[in-house]
Tab-separated table of C-alpha atoms in Angstrom:
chain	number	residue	atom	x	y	z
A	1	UNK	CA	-15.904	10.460	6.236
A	2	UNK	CA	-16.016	12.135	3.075
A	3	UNK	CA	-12.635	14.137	2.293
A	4	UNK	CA	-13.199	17.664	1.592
A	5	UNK	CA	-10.547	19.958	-1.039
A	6	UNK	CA	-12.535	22.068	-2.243
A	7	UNK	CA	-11.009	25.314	-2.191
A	8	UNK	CA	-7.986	24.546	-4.452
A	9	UNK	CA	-10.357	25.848	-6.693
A	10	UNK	CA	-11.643	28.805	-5.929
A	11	UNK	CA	-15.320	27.866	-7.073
A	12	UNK	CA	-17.230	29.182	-4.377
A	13	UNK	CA	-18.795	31.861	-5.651
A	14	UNK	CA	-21.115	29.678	-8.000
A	15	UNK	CA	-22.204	27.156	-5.082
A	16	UNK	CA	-23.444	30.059	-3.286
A	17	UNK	CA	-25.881	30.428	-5.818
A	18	UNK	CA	-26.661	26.566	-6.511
A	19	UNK	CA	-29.094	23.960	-4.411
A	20	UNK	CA	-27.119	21.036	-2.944
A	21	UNK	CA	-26.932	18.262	-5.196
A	22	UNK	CA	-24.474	15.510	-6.698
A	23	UNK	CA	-22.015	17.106	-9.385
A	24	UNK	CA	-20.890	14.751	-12.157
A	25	UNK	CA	-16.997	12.569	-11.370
A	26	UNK	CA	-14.869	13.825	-14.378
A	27	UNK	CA	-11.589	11.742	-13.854
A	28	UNK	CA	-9.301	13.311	-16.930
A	29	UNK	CA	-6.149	10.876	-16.948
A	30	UNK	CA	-3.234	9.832	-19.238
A	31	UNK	CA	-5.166	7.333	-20.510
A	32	UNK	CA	-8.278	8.098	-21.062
A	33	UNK	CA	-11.208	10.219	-19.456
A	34	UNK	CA	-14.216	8.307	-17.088
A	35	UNK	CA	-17.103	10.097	-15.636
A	36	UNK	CA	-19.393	8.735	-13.311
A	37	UNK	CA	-22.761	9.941	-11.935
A	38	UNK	CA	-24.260	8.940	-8.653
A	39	UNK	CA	-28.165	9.423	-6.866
A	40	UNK	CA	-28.480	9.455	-3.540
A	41	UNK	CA	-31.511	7.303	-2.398
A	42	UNK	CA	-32.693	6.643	1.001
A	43	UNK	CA	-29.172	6.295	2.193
A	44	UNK	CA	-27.718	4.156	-0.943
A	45	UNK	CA	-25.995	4.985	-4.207
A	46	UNK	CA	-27.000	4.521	-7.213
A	47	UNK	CA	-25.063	4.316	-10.581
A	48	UNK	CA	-26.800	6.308	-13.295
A	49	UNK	CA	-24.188	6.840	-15.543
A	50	UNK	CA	-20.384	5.552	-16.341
A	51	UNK	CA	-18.477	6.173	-19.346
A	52	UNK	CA	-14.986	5.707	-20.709
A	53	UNK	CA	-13.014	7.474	-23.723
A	54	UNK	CA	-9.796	6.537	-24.060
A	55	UNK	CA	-7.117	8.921	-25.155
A	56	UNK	CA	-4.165	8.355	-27.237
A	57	UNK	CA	-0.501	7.782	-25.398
A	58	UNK	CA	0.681	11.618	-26.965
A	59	UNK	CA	-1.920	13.049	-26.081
A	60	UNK	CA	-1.363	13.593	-21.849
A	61	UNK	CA	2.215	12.897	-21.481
A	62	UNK	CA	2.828	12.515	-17.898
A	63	UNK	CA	-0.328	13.923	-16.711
A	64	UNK	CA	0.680	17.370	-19.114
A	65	UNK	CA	-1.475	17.691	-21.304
A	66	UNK	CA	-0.062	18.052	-25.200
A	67	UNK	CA	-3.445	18.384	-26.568
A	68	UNK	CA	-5.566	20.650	-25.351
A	69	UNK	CA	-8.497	20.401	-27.946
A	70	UNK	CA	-8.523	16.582	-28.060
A	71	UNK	CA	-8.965	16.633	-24.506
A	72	UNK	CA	-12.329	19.029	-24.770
A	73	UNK	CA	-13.327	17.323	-27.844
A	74	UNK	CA	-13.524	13.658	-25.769
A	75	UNK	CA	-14.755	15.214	-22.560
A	76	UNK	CA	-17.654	16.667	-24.818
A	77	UNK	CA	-18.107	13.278	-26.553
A	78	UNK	CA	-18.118	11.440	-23.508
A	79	UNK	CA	-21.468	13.897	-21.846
A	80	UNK	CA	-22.756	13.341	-25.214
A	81	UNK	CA	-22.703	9.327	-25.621
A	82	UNK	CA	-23.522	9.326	-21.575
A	83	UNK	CA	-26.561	11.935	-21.896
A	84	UNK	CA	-25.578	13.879	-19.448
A	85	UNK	CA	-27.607	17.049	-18.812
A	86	UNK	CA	-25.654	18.175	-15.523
A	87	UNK	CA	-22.947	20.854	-16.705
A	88	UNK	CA	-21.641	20.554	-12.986
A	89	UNK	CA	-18.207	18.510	-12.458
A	90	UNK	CA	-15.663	17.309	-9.600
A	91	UNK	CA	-12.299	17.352	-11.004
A	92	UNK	CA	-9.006	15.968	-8.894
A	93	UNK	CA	-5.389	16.135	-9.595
A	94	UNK	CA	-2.545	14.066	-8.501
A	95	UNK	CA	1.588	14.010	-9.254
A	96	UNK	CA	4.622	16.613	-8.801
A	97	UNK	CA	2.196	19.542	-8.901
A	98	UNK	CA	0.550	18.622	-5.780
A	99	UNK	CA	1.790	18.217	-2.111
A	100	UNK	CA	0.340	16.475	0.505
A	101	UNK	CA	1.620	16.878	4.513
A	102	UNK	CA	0.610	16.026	7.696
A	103	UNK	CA	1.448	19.420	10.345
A	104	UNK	CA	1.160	19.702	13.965
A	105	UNK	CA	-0.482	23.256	14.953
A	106	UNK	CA	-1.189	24.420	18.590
A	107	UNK	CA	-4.608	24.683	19.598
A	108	UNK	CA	-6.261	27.987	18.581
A	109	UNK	CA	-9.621	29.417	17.606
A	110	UNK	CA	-10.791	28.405	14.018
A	111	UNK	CA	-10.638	32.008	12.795
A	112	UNK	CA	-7.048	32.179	13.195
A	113	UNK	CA	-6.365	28.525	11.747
A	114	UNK	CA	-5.922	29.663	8.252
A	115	UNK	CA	-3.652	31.976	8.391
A	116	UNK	CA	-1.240	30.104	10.623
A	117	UNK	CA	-1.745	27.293	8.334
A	118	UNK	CA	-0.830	29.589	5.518
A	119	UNK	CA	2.387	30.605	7.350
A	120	UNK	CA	3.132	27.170	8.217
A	121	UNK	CA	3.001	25.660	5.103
A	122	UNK	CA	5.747	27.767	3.455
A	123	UNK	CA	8.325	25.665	4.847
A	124	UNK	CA	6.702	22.794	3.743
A	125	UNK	CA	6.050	23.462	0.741
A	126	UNK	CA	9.061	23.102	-1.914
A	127	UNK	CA	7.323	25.164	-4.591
A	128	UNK	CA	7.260	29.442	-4.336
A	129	UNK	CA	3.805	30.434	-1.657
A	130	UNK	CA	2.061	33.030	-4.508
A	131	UNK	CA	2.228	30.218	-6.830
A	132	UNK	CA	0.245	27.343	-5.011
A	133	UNK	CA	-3.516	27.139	-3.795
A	134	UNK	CA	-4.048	25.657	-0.128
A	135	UNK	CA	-6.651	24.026	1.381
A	136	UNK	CA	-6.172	21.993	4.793
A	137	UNK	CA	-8.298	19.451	6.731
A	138	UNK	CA	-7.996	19.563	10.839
A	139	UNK	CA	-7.982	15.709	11.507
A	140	UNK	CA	-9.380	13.782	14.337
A	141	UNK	CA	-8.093	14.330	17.852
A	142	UNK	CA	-6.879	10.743	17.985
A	143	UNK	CA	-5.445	11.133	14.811
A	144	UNK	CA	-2.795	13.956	16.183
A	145	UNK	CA	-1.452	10.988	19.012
A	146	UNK	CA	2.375	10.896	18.671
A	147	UNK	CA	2.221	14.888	16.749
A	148	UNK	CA	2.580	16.525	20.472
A	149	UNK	CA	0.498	16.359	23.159
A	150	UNK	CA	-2.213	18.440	22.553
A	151	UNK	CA	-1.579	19.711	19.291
A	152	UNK	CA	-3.267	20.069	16.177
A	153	UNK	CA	-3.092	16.906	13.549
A	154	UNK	CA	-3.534	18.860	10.309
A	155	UNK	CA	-3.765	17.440	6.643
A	156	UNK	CA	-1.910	20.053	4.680
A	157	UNK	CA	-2.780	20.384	0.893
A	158	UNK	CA	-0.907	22.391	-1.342
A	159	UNK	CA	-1.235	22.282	-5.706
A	160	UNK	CA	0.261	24.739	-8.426
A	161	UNK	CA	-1.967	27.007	-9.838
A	162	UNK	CA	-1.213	26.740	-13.316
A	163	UNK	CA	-2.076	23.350	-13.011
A	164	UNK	CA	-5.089	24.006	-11.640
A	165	UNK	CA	-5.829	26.736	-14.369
A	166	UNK	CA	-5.253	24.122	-17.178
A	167	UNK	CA	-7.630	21.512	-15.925
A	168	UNK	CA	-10.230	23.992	-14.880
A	169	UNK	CA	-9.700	25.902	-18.700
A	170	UNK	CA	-10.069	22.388	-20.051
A	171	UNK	CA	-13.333	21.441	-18.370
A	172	UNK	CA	-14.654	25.219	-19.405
A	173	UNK	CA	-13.208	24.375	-22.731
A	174	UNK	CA	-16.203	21.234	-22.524
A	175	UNK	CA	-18.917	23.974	-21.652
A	176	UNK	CA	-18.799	22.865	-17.678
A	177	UNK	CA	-18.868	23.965	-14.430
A	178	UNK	CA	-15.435	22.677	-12.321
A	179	UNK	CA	-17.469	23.325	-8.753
A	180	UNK	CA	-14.804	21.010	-6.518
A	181	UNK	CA	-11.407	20.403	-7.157
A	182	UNK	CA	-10.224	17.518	-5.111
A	183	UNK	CA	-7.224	15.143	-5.281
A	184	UNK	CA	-6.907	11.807	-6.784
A	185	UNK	CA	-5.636	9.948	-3.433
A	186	UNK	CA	-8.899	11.211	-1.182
A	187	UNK	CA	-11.232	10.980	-3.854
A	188	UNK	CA	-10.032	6.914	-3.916
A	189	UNK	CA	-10.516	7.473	0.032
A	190	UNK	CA	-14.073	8.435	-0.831
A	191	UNK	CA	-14.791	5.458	-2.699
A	192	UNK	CA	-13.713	3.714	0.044
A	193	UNK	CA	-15.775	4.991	2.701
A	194	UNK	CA	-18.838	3.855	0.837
A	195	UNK	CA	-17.554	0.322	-0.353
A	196	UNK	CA	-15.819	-1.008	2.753
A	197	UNK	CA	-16.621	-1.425	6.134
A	198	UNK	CA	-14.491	0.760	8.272
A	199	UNK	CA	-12.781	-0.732	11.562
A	200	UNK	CA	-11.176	1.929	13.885
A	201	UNK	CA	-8.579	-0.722	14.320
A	202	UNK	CA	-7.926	-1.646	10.289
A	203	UNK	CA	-5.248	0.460	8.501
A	204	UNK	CA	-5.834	0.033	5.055
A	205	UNK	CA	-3.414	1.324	1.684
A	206	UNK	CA	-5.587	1.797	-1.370
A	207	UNK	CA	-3.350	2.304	-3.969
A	208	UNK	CA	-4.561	3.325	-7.340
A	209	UNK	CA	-2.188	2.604	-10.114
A	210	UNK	CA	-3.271	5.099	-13.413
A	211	UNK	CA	-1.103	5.110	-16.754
A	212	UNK	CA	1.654	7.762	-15.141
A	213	UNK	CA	0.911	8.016	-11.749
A	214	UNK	CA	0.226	5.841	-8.789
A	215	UNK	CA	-1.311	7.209	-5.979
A	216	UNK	CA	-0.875	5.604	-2.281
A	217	UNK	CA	-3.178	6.569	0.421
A	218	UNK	CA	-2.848	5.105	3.591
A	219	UNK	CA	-6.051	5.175	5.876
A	220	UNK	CA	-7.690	3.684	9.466
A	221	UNK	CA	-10.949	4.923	10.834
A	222	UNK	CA	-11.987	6.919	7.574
A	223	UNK	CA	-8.672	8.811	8.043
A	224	UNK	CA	-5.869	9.476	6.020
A	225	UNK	CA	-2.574	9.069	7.775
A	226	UNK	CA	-0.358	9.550	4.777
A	227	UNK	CA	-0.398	9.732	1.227
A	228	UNK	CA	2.732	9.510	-1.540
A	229	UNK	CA	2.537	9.855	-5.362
A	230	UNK	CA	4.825	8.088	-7.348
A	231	UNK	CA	5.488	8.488	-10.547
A	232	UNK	CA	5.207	4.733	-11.873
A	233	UNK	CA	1.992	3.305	-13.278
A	234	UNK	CA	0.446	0.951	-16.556
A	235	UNK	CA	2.490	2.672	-18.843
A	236	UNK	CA	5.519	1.783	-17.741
A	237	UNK	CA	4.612	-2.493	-18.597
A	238	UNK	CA	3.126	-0.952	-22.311
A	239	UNK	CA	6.862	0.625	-22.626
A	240	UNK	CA	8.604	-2.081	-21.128
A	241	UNK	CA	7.168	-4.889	-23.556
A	242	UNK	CA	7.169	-2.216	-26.707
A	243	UNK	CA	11.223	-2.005	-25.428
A	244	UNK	CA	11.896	-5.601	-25.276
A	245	UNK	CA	9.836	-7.404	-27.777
A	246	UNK	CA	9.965	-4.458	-30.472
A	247	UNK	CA	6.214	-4.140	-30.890
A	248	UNK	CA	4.795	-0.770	-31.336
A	249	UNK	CA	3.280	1.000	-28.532
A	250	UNK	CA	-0.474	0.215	-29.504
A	251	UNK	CA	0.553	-3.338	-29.930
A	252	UNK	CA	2.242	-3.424	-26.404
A	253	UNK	CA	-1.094	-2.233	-25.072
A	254	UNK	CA	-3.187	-4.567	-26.624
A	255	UNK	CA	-0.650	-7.302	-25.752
A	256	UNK	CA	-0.706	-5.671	-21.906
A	257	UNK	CA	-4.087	-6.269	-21.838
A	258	UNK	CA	-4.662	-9.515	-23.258
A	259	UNK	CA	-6.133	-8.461	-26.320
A	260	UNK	CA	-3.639	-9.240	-28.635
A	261	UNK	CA	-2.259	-12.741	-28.179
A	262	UNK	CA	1.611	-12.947	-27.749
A	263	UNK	CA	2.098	-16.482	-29.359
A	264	UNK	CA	5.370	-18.043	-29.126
A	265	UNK	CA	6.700	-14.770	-27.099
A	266	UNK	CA	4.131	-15.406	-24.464
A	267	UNK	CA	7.227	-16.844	-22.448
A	268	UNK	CA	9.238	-13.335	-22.563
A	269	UNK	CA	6.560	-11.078	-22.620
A	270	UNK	CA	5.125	-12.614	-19.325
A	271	UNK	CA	9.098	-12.031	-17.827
A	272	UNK	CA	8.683	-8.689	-18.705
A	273	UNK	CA	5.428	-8.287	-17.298
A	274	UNK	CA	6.711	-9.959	-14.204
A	275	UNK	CA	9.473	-7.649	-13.879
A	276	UNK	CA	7.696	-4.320	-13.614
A	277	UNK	CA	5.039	-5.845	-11.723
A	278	UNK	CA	8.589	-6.659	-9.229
A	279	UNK	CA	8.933	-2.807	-9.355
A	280	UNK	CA	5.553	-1.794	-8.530
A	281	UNK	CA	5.133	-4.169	-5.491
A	282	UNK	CA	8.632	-3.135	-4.307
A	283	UNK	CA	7.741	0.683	-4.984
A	284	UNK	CA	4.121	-0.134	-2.652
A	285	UNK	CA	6.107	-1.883	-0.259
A	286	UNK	CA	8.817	1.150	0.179
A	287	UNK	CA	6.049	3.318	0.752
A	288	UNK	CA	3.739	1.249	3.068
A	289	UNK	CA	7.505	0.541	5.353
A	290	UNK	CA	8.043	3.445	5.514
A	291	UNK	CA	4.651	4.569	6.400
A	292	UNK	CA	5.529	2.085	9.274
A	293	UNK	CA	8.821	3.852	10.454
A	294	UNK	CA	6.852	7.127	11.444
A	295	UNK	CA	4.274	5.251	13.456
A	296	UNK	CA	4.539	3.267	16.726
A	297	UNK	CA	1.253	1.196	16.121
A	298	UNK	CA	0.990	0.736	12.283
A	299	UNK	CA	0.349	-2.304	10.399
A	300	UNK	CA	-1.137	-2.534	7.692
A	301	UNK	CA	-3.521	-5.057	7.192
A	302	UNK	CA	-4.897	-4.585	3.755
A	303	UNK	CA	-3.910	-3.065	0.358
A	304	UNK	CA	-6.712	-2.490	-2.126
A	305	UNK	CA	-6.232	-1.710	-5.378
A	306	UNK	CA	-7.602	0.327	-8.484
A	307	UNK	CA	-6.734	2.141	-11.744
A	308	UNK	CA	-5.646	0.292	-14.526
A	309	UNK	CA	-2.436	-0.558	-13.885
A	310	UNK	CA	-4.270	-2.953	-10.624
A	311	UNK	CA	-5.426	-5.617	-13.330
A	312	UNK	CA	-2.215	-6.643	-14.659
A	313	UNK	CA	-2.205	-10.406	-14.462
A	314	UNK	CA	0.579	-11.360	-11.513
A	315	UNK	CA	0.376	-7.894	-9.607
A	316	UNK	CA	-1.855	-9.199	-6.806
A	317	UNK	CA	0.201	-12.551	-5.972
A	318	UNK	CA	3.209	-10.628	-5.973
A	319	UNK	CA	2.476	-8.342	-3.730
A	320	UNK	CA	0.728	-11.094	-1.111
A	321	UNK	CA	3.799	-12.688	-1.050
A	322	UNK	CA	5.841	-8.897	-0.545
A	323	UNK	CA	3.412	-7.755	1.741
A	324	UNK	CA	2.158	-10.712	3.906
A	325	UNK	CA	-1.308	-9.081	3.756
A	326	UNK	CA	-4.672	-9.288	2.315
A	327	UNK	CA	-4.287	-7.704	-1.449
A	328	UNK	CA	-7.230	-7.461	-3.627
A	329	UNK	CA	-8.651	-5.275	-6.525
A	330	UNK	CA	-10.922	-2.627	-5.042
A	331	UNK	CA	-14.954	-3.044	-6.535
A	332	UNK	CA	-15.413	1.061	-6.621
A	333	UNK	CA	-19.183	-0.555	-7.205
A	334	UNK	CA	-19.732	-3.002	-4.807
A	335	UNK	CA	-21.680	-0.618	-2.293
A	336	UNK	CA	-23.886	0.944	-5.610
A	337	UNK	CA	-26.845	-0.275	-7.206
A	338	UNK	CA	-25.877	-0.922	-10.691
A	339	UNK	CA	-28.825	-2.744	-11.854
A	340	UNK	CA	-30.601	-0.070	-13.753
A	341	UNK	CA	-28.213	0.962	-15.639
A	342	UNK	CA	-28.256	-0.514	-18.692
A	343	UNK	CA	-25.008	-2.029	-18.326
A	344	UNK	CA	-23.536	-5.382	-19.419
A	345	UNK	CA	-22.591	-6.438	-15.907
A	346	UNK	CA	-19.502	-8.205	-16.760
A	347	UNK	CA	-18.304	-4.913	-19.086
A	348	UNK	CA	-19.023	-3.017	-15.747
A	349	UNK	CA	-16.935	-5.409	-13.333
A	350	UNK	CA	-14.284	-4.994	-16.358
A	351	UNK	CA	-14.327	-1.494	-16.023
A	352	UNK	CA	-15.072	-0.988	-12.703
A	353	UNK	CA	-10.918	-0.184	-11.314
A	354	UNK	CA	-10.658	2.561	-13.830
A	355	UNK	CA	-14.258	3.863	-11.845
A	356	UNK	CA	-12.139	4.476	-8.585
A	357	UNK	CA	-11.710	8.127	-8.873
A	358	UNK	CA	-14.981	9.123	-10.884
A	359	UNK	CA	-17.014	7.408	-8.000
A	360	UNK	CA	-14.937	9.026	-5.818
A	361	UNK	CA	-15.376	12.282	-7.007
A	362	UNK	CA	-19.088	11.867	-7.536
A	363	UNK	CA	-19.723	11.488	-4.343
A	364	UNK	CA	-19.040	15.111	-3.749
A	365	UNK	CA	-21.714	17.635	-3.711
A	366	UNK	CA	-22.466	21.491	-4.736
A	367	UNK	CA	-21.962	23.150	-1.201
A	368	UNK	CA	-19.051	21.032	0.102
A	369	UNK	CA	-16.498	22.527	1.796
């Protein structure tokens, strides 16, 4: 089931006008910007184009952006390297600016939903009403078990508007069309849907870990049962090793990555690594418990994971060994014919965590919800 956000936007009035078809993923991060776009064939995906532009550390601090016209500039080089002809994107946000809840509503006819959702969400929502954009998702019946008998399970959805206005002025900035606005946790919940087989039974975390920001989304049945941002993610191991080893930052990268050897340090710099990978898995771990606290029948028995922060060597085996589950880095392409692409195949399964969100978002259409 494909997760639907699209009114945090407010883009409906150009859909009206538009025939259904794939938009373009435009995933704009700390580190750097990815696009993917997807074709629908006879029931399968396939990849037409990827592409990654990296962005330097000052220029989105935090997910705020410092640097507006660096941002537009890349964005634009990115459509051009890729070839790109469709000017219509899917853009998602994730951190402080956006709040995610699960509400219990009675039942009552759809055409009084919103507005009770409306008034519902102002005391859950820690930010002023007039400044925020809602959207809302009524879950599954079986989803609202444990909510009150006969209630309304309801995923609440609630991000700032001037956050919204920068990232849609950006992508207008690029000369394109922001149609659907979605969010970073349920566009990984997309790329899910497509890439794993989905067991009614199987409670799965995906947990995509970007430069700033990790996103936890907790799902069974192609539902989401909860979701938590944190704000923890790659950067904190490129600080961590620039701290202890007195490297600059783009030589804590490189070193981060494995593509600058650490020589004689390799010792220390793998302690440090070790040691923020300790505060990640304990950080997943927190969540994922206390996921478990609010549920009678919860376990979870998998944790995928994507973004860049999921291929730091050591991650995986230290979280096995927290978790006591089956931990793996999610293949946002394993469902998707990637053959005629073009691509290097091994620079694609390289690439393919920071793909997470893009494929995510691609997978939305022009008419959505």
């Amino acid at each position: 089931m494909l997760s639907s956000f699209k009114s945090l936007a407010e883009t409906d009035l150009f859909s009206m006008f538009t025939p259904k078809r794939q938009l373009v993923g435009l995933d704009i991060g700390s580190s750097g910007i990815k696009l993917v776009q997807l074709k629908e064939s006879r029931g399968r995906y396939i990849l037409q184009k990827f592409g990654f532009k990296p962005l330097e550390p000052e220029v989105i601090v935090d997910g705020t952006v410092m640097d507006e016209g660096r941002v537009v500039s890349a964005i634009k080089e990115l459509f051009e390297e890729t070839n790109i002809r469709v000017k219509q994107v899917a853009v998602s946000i994730s951190g402080h600016a956006v709040i995610i809840k699960k509400i219990s509503l009675p039942p009552m006819p759809d055409e009084e939903l919103e507005g009770q959702v409306r008034l519902a969400a102002e005391q859950y929502i820690p930010f002023d009403i007039n400044e925020v954009n809602i959207d809302f998702s009524v879950l599954p019946a079986s989803d609202a078990a444990g909510d009150g008998q006969g209630e309304m399970s309801i995923i609440l959805v609630a991000a700032k508007k001037d956050k919204i206005n920068e990232l849609t002025e950006l992508v207008k900035g690029a000369g394109l069309f922001p149609i659907v606005m979605d969010v970073d946790a349920f566009a990984i919940e997309n790329m899910h849907a497509i890439n794993y087989p989905v067991s009614q039974e199987d409670t799965t975390a995906l947990v995509n870990i970007g430069a700033s920001v990790m996103n936890i989304n907790i799902v069974r049945g192609g539902t989401s049962l909860f979701t938590r941002d944190i704000p923890i993610g790659g950067n904190r191991y490129t600080e961590a090793i620039q701290r202890e080893m007195g490297m600059s930052y783009e030589e804590a990268e490189e070193t981060k990555k494995g593509e600058r050897s650490a020589g004689s340090n390799q010792a220390a710099v793998t302690t440090v690594v070790d040691s923020v990978n300790a505060e990640v898995a304990s950080e997943i771990a927190r969540t994922i418990d206390y996921f478990k606290s609010t549920m009678s029948d919860a376990d979870v028995q998998q944790v995928l994971l994507c973004g860049g922060g999921a291929q730091v060597k050591g991650l995986v085996p230290q979280l096995k060994d927290r978790m006591q589950a089956n931990v793996e880095v999610a293949n946002p392409f394993g469902e998707i014919d990637t053959s005629g692409t073009g691509f290097d195949q091994n620079t694609l399964a390289e690439l393919a965590p920071l793909a997470a969100v893009g494929v995510g978002l691609a997978l939305r259409s022009v008419g959505d919800r």
